[in-house]
Structures are given as C-alpha cells and as structure tokens.
Short mmCIF file of C-alpha atoms in Angstrom, two decimals:
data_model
loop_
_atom_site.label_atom_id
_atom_site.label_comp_id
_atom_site.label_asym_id
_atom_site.label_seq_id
_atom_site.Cartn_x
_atom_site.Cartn_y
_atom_site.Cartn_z
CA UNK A 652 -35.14 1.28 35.68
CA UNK A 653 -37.49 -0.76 32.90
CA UNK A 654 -40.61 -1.29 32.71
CA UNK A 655 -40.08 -4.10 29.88
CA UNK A 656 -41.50 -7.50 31.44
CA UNK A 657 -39.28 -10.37 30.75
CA UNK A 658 -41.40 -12.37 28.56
CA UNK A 659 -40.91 -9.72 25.51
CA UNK A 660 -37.20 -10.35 25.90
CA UNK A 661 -35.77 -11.84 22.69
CA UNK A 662 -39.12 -10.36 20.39
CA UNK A 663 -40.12 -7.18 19.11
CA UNK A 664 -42.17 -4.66 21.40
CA UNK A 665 -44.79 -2.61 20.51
CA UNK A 666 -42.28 0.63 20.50
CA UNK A 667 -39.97 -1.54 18.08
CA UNK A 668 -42.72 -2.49 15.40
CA UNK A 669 -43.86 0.88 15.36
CA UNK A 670 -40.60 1.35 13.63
CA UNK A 671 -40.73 -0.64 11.11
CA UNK A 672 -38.99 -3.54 12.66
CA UNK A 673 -35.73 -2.53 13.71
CA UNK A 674 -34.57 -6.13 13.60
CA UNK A 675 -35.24 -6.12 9.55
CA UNK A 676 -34.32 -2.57 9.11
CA UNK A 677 -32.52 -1.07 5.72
CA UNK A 678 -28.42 -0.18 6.94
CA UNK A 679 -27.80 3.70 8.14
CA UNK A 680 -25.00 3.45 6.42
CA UNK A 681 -23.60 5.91 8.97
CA UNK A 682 -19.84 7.66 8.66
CA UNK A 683 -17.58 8.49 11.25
CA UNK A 684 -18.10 11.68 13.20
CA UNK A 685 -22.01 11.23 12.15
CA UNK A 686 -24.21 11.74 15.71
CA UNK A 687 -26.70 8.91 16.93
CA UNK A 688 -29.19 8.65 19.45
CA UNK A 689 -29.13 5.22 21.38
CA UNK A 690 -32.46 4.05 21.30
CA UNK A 691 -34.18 3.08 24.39
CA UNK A 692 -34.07 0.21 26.54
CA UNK A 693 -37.39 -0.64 25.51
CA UNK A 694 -36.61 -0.73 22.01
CA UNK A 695 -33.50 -2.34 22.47
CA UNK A 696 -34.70 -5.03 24.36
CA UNK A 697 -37.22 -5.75 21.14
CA UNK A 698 -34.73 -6.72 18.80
CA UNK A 699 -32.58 -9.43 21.11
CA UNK A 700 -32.92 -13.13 21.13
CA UNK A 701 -33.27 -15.42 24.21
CA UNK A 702 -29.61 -14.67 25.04
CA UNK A 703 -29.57 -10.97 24.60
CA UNK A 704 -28.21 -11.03 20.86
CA UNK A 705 -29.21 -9.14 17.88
CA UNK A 706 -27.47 -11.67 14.58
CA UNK A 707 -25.11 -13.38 17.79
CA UNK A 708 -24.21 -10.03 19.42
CA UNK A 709 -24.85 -9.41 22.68
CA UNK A 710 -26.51 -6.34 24.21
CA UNK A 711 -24.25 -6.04 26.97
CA UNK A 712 -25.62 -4.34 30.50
CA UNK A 713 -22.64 -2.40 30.22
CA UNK A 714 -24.08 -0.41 27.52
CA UNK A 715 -27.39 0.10 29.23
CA UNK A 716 -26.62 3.49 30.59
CA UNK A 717 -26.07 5.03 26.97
CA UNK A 718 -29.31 4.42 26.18
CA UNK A 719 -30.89 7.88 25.10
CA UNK A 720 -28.08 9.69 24.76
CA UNK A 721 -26.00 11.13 21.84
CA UNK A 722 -22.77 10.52 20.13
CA UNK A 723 -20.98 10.63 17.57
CA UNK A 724 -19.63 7.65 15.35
CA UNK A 725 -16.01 6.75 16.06
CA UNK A 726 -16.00 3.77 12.62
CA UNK A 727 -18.12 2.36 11.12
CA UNK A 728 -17.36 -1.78 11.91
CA UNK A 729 -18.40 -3.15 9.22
CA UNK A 730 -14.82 -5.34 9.49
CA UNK A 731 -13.27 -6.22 12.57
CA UNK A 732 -10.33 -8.79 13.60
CA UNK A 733 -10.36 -11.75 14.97
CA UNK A 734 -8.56 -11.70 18.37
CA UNK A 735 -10.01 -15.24 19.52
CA UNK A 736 -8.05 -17.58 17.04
CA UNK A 737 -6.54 -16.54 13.57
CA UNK A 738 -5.65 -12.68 14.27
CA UNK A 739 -7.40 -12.44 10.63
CA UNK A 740 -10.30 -9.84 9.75
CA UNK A 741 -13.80 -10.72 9.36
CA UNK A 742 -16.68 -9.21 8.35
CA UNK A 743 -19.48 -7.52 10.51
CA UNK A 744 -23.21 -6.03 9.46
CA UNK A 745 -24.68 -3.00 9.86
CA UNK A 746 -22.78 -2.14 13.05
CA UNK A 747 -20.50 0.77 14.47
CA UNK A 748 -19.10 2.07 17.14
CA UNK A 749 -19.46 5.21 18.83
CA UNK A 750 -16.37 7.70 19.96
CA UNK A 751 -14.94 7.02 23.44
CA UNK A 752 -17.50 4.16 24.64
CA UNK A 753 -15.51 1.39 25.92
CA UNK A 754 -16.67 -1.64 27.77
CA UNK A 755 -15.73 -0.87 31.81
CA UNK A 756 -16.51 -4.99 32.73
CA UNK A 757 -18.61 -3.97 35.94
CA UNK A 758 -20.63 -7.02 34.62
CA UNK A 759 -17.90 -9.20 33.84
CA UNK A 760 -15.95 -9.94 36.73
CA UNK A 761 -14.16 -6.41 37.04
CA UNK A 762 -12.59 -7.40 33.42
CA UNK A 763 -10.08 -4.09 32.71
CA UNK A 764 -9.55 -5.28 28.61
CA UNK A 765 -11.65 -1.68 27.61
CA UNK A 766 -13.25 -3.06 24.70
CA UNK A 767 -14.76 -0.65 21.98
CA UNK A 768 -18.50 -1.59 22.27
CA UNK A 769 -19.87 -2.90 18.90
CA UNK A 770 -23.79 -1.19 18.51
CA UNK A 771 -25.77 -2.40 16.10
CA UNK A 772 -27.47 0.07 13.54
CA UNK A 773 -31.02 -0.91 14.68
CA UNK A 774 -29.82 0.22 18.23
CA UNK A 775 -29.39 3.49 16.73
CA UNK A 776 -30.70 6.56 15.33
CA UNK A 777 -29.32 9.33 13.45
CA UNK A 778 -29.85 12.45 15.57
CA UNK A 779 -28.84 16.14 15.89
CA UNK A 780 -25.65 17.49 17.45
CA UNK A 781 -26.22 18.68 21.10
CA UNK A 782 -27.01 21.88 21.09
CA UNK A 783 -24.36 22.65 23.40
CA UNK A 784 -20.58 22.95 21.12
CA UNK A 785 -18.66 20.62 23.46
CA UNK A 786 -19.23 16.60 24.16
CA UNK A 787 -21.15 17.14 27.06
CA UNK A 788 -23.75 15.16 26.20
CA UNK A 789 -21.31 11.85 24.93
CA UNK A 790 -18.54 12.11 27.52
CA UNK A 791 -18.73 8.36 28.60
CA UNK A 792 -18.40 8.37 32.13
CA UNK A 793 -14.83 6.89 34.05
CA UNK A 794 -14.35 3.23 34.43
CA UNK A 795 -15.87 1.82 37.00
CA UNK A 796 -18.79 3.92 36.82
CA UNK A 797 -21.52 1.80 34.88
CA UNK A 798 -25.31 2.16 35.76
CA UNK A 799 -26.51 -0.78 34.83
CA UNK A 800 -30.19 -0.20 36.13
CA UNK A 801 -32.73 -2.00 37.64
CA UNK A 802 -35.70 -4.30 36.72
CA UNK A 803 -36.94 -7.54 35.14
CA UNK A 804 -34.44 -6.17 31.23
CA UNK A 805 -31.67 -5.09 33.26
CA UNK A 806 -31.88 -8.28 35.14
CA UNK A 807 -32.27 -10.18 32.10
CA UNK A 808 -29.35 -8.39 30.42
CA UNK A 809 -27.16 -9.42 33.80
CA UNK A 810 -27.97 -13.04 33.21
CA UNK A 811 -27.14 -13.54 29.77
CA UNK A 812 -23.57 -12.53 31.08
CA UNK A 813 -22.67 -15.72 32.44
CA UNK A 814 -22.81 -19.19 30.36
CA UNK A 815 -24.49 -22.33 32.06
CA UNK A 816 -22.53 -23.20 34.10
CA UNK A 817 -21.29 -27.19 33.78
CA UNK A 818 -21.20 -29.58 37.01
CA UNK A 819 -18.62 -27.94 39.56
CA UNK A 820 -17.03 -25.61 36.56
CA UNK A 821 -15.67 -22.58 36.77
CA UNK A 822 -17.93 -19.27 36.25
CA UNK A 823 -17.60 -17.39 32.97
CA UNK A 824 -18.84 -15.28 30.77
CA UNK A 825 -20.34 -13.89 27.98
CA UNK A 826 -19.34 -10.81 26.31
CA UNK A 827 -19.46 -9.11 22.66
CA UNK A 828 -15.55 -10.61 22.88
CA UNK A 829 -16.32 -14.24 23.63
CA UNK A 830 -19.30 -14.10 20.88
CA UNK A 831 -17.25 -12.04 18.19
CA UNK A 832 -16.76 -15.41 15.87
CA UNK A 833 -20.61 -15.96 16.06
CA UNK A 834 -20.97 -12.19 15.19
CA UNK A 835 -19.03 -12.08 12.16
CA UNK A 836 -18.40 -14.38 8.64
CA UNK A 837 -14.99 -15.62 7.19
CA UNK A 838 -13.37 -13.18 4.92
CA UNK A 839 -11.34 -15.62 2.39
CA UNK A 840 -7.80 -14.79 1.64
CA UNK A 841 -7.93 -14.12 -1.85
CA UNK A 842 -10.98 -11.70 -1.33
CA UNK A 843 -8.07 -9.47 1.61
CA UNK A 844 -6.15 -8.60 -2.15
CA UNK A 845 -8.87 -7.28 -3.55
CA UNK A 846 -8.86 -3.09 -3.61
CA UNK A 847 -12.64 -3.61 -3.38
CA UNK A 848 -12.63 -5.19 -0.27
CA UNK A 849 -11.02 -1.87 1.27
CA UNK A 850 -13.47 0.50 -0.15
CA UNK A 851 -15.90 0.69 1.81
CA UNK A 852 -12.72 1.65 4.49
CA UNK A 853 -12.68 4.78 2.93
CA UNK A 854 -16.41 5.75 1.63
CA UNK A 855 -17.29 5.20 5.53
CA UNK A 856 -14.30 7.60 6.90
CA UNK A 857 -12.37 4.84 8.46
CA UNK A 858 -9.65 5.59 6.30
CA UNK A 859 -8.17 9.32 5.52
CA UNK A 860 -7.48 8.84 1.55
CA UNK A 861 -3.86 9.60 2.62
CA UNK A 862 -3.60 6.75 4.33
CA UNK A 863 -5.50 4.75 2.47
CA UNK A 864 -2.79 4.94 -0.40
CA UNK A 865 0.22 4.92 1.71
CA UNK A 866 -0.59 1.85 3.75
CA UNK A 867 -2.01 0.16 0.19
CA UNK A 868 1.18 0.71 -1.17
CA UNK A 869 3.01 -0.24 1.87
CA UNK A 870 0.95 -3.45 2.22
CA UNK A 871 1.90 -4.20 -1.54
CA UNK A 872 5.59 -3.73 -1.54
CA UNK A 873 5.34 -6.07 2.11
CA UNK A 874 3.75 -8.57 -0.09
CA UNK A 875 6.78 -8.76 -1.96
CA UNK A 876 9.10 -8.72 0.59
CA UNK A 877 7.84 -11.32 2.42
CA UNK A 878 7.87 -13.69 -0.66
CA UNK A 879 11.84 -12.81 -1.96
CA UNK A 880 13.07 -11.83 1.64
CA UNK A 881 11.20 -13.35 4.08
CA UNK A 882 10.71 -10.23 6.10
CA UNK A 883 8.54 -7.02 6.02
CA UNK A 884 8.35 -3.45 6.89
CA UNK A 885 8.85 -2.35 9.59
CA UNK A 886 11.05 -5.66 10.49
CA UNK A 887 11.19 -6.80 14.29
CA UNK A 888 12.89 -10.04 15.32
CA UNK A 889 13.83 -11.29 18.79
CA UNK A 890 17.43 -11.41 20.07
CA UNK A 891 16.67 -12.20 23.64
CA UNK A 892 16.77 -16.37 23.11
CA UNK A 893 14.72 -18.32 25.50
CA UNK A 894 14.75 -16.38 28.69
CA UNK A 895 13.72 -13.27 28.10
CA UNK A 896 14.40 -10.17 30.93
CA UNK A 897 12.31 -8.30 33.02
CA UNK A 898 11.66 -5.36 35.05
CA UNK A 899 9.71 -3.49 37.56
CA UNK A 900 9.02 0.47 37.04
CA UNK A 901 6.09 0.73 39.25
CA UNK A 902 3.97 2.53 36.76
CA UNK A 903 0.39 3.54 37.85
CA UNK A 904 -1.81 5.68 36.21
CA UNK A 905 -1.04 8.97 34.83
CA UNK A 906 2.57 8.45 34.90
CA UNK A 907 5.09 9.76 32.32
CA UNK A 908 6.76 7.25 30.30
CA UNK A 909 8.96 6.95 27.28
CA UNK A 910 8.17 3.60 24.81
CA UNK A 911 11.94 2.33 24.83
CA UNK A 912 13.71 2.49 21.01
CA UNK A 913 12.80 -0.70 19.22
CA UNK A 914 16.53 -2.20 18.82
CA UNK A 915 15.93 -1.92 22.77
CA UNK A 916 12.55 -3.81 22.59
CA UNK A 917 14.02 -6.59 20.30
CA UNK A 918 16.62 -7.11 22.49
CA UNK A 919 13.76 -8.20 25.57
CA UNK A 920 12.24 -10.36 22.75
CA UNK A 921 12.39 -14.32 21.50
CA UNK A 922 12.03 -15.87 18.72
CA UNK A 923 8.09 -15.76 18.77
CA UNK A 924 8.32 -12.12 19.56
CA UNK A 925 7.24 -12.75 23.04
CA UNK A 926 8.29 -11.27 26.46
CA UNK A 927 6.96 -13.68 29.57
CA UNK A 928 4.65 -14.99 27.12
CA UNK A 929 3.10 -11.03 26.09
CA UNK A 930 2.96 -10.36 22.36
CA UNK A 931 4.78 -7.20 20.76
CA UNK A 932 2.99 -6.59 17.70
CA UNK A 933 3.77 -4.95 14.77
CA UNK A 934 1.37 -2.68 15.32
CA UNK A 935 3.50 -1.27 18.63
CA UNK A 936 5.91 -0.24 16.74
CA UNK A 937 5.35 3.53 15.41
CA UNK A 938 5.05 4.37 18.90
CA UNK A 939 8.85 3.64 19.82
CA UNK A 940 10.38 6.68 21.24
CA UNK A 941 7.35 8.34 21.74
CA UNK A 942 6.57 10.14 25.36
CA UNK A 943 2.96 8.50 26.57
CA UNK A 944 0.89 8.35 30.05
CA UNK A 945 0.04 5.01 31.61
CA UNK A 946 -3.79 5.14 31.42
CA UNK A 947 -4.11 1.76 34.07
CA UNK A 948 -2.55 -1.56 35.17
CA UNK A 949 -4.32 -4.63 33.75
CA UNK A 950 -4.36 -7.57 35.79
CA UNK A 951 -7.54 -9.82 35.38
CA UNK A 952 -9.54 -9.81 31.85
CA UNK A 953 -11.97 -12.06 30.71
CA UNK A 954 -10.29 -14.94 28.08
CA UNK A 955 -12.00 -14.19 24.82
CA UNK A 956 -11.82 -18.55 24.10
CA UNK A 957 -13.28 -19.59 27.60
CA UNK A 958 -14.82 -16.73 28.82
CA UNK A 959 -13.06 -17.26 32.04
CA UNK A 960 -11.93 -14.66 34.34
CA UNK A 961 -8.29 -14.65 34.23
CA UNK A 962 -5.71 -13.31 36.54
CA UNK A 963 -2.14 -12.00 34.36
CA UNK A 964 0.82 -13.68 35.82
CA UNK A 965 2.61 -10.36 35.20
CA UNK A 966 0.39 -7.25 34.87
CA UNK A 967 0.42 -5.34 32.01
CA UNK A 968 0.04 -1.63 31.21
CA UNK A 969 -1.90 0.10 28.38
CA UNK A 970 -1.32 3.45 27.27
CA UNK A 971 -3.34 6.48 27.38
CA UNK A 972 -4.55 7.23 23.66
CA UNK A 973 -2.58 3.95 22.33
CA UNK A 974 -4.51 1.36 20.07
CA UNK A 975 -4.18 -0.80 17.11
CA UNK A 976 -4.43 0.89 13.86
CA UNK A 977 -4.72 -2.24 11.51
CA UNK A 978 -2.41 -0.22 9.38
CA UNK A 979 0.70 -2.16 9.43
CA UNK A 980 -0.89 -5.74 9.83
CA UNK A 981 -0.91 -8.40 7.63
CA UNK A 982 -4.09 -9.73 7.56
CA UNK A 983 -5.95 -7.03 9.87
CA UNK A 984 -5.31 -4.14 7.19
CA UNK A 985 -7.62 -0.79 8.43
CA UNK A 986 -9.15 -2.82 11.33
CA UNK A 987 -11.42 -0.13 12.92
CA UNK A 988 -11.60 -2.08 16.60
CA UNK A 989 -9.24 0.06 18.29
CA UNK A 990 -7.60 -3.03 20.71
CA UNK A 991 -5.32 -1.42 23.83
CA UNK A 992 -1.92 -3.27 23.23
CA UNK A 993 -0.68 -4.70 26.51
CA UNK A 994 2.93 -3.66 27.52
CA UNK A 995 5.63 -5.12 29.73
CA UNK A 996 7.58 -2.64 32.03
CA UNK A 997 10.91 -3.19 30.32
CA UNK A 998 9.09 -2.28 27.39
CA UNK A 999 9.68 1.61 28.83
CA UNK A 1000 11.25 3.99 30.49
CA UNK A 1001 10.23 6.50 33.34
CA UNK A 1002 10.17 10.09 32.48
CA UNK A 1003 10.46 13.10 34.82
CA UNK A 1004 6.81 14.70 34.60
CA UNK A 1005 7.01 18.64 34.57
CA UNK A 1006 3.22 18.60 35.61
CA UNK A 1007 4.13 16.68 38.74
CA UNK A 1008 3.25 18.45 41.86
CA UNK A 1009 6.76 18.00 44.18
CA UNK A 1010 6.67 15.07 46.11
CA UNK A 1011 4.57 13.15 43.99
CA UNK A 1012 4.93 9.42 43.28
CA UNK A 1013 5.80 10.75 39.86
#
C-alpha cells in the first residue's frame, strides 16, 4: 500500500524535491537495453496533476506494481503514432518504454488491447543490472495479474480511470491511449522528409543502422512510386468486392498457426483493405507464410476516441511476438510503439503442433 495522503496528489512531495524536481528534470536520454529503476509510488505520485498526468500522460494503476523494480529499456518513445485519428507520427518528450511491460486493463474494464506502457523519464532512474544474469527481476507478470495496491494514491490513481460521467451516459475511461493526442505535438509533413527527423531513431537504438538505410531507401523509392504509379512496396489491394468471406478456426491460445500467403489474404479483402470492417495493414505483411502461436482472443478493448468499453462484433486474434514495426508505413516510419495487429481467422491456417500432448485441443 501508500502512505501518500491524497491532498499531495497532482504536486511535488518532499521525496520528489529532494531530487531536484523530477517534474523539471534535464532528459536521461536513455538507449534501448539501458536498465531503470521505477521510482516509487511516492515519488511518482509527486510529479502528476489533478488527473494523474505528468505533460497529459496518465500514471496508470496498471503500472503501480513496477514501481521499484528494474528493467531494461525496450525504445526510447520519443515518437509514437497516432492510432486515434490520422495513423500519422507525433512527437513525445522525455519518455520510454521498458521491455515486455504491457498494459493488462485490470483497471479498464478487462480491456485485452496490451498496450506498451509509455513511462516518463522523471518516473525513472538509471540503475544497475540485477545481479542475478537472467530477467528475474523485470519478468512482468501474466495478464490478468496486476497489483494495483491499496490506499488513499492507489485509490486516487483508480479514479482518474474513468471520465465524469455525463447525465445517464455510458462509463468510460481514461487511459495513456485515450490521452495519447494530449501527450504528444503535430509532426508537420514536410518535417517526416527530413533525414534529421529520423536521427535520433538511430542514436537512441531504435533503429539497427541496417535497417535504418534499407527502410530509408525503401521509403524513398515508395515515394516515387506512389507519385508515377500510384502504388508502393510491398503492394496489397483487395479482390474480395463488397462482401468479404469468413471463417471460424477456433484458435485459442498457444495454438499453432500458419499466416495464410498474401495473394490468399487479398483475396478475403475490399477495396478499403478491410475484412468485416478489420484493417490489414501494410505492416502485416512480412509475416505471410510465417508459422506463429495465437498469444489470446480479443474481444472487448477500450475505444481509443470515446474511451468506451467496446465489445468486437467478431473477435480477433493477436499473435505471440507479432507487432508493428513502423518500417514499411507511410507516415509511421520507425514507430517504436509496438501495436498487436488484430487478425481475422481466415487470415490463417491451423498447423499440426509437434509439441502437442495427444489428445489435445491442438
């Protein structure tokens, strides 16, 4: 539990000042694969607002159970996409985040998006490896295990989950998601051409310099082909028409599947590369052909406009170790947020699993 009373929440306690005022603090600058300390609740709790935000991001109570442990930096987030209206990168201050912690929505109506948490530096300090070689210490616990704690900052935290709610409206809620926009400043569209702009992408560790060239040069020659051929690299159109088919595998977690060729995908698609209304992005497509695990069904998540809890008509599945690399997008190029795509069943095939045990579901 805390001992912070709730009338510090949203200014600086004593434990905060004595560090120079986190809230002003100079950037860590960290890199990826650097190892952090969450600070304490206490000193967390210094730096928010009256709504649990440090420069409009919220502290979420999901996070609370990191607090004093160590881990290592997964990117540094100093850019991050816009998944609320424009599907465009913006840019973000002196915030990371940290390898394997995702957001588990035990706070937000059982919401099963797994968000990469956003921490901001001042949350943060640098810190030793564990002594121990392995990830003991960072291992973020399953979903559906948060410890949120208990007392008046915990409580706190809880409440600036849910917005006011209006005469007779419906509940929602407020997550690092719904606030990203308030977060984050524009990025203009001249300023996404400029090989400046992408630096930082690769001083940080984001970006392997391997990449960083290939996917320049790819976004380049893209450039051009959109202008003289109206299409890009790698090209995906939808031949379905208006009704477009589905199916129904099953899948649960841990099963075996194969992500279907992408002639086959295109052929489930229409014109606004759509499937009962589910997206397949660009981004998707390196992973045609490829053998994968079903990590979980998704069937309610939290809308990122409305902050309402939302049933799926038709769940979706993400993949075990599958995200968005921001390498092939247009106007997301080297986003480090790490989105799960969602995927329809048609989208894949079932594969025999040699691990099986006979008799299995699998």
């Amino acid at each position: 539990g805390s001992n912070v009373h709730p009338s510090v929440f949203g200014r600086q306690t004593p434990s905060a000042s004595s560090e120079a005022g986190l809230t002003g603090m100079a950037s860590l600058r960290l890199r990826v694969n650097e190892w952090v300390e969450v600070r304490s609740l206490e000193e967390i709790v210094g730096t928010l607002d009256a709504n649990g935000c440090l420069d409009g991001l919220p502290f979420m109570p999901e996070m609370v159970q990191y607090c004093g442990k160590r881990f290592r930096v997964y990117k540094s987030a100093h850019k991050t996409c816009d998944t609320i209206n424009q599907y465009v990168i913006r840019r973000m201050d002196k915030t990371v985040h940290l390898e394997g912690l995702r957001c588990d929505g035990q706070s937000h109506g059982g919401c099963q998006a797994g968000c990469l948490l956003f921490w901001k530096e001042c949350w943060l300090k640098r810190a030793q490896p564990p002594i121990r070689s392995g990830l003991e210490e960072a291992a973020p616990r399953p979903v559906g295990s948060t410890l949120t704690g208990t007392g008046p900052a915990c409580e706190m935290l809880q409440r600036a989950t849910r917005v006011p709610d209006e005469a007779g409206g419906e509940e929602r809620y407020r997550c690092q998601a719904t606030e990203l926009l308030k977060a984050t400043s524009s990025v203009r569209r001249r300023d996404q051409w400029d090989p400046r702009f992408y630096w930082r992408d690769l001083t940080s560790g984001n970006v392997a310099l391997r990449d960083f060239v290939r996917y320049g040069l790819l976004a380049i020659v893209n450039a051009f082909m959109l202008r003289w051929r109206g299409r890009r690299y790698p090209h995906v159109c939808g031949l379905a028409g208006k009704r477009t088919p589905t199916a129904e595998l099953n899948l649960r977690s841990g099963d075996l599947i194969r992500v279907r060729s992408r002639r086959e995908i295109m052929n489930t698609l229409n014109a606004q590369l759509r499937n009962r209304g589910l997206w397949f992005d660009v981004e998707m497509v390196p992973h045609c052909g490829s053998e994968k695990r079903v990590l979980r069904r998704v069937e309610q998540i939290v809308d990122e406009k409305t902050g309402r809890l939302i049933r799926l008509p038709h769940a979706c599945l993400i993949l075990d170790g599958v995200t968005c690399s921001g390498n092939l997008s247009t106007y997301r190029m080297f986003c480090p947020r790490a989105v799960y795509p969602y995927w329809r069943e048609i989208w894949l095939d079932r594969v025999e699993d040699p691990l099986a045990a006979p008799g299995s579901h699998a």
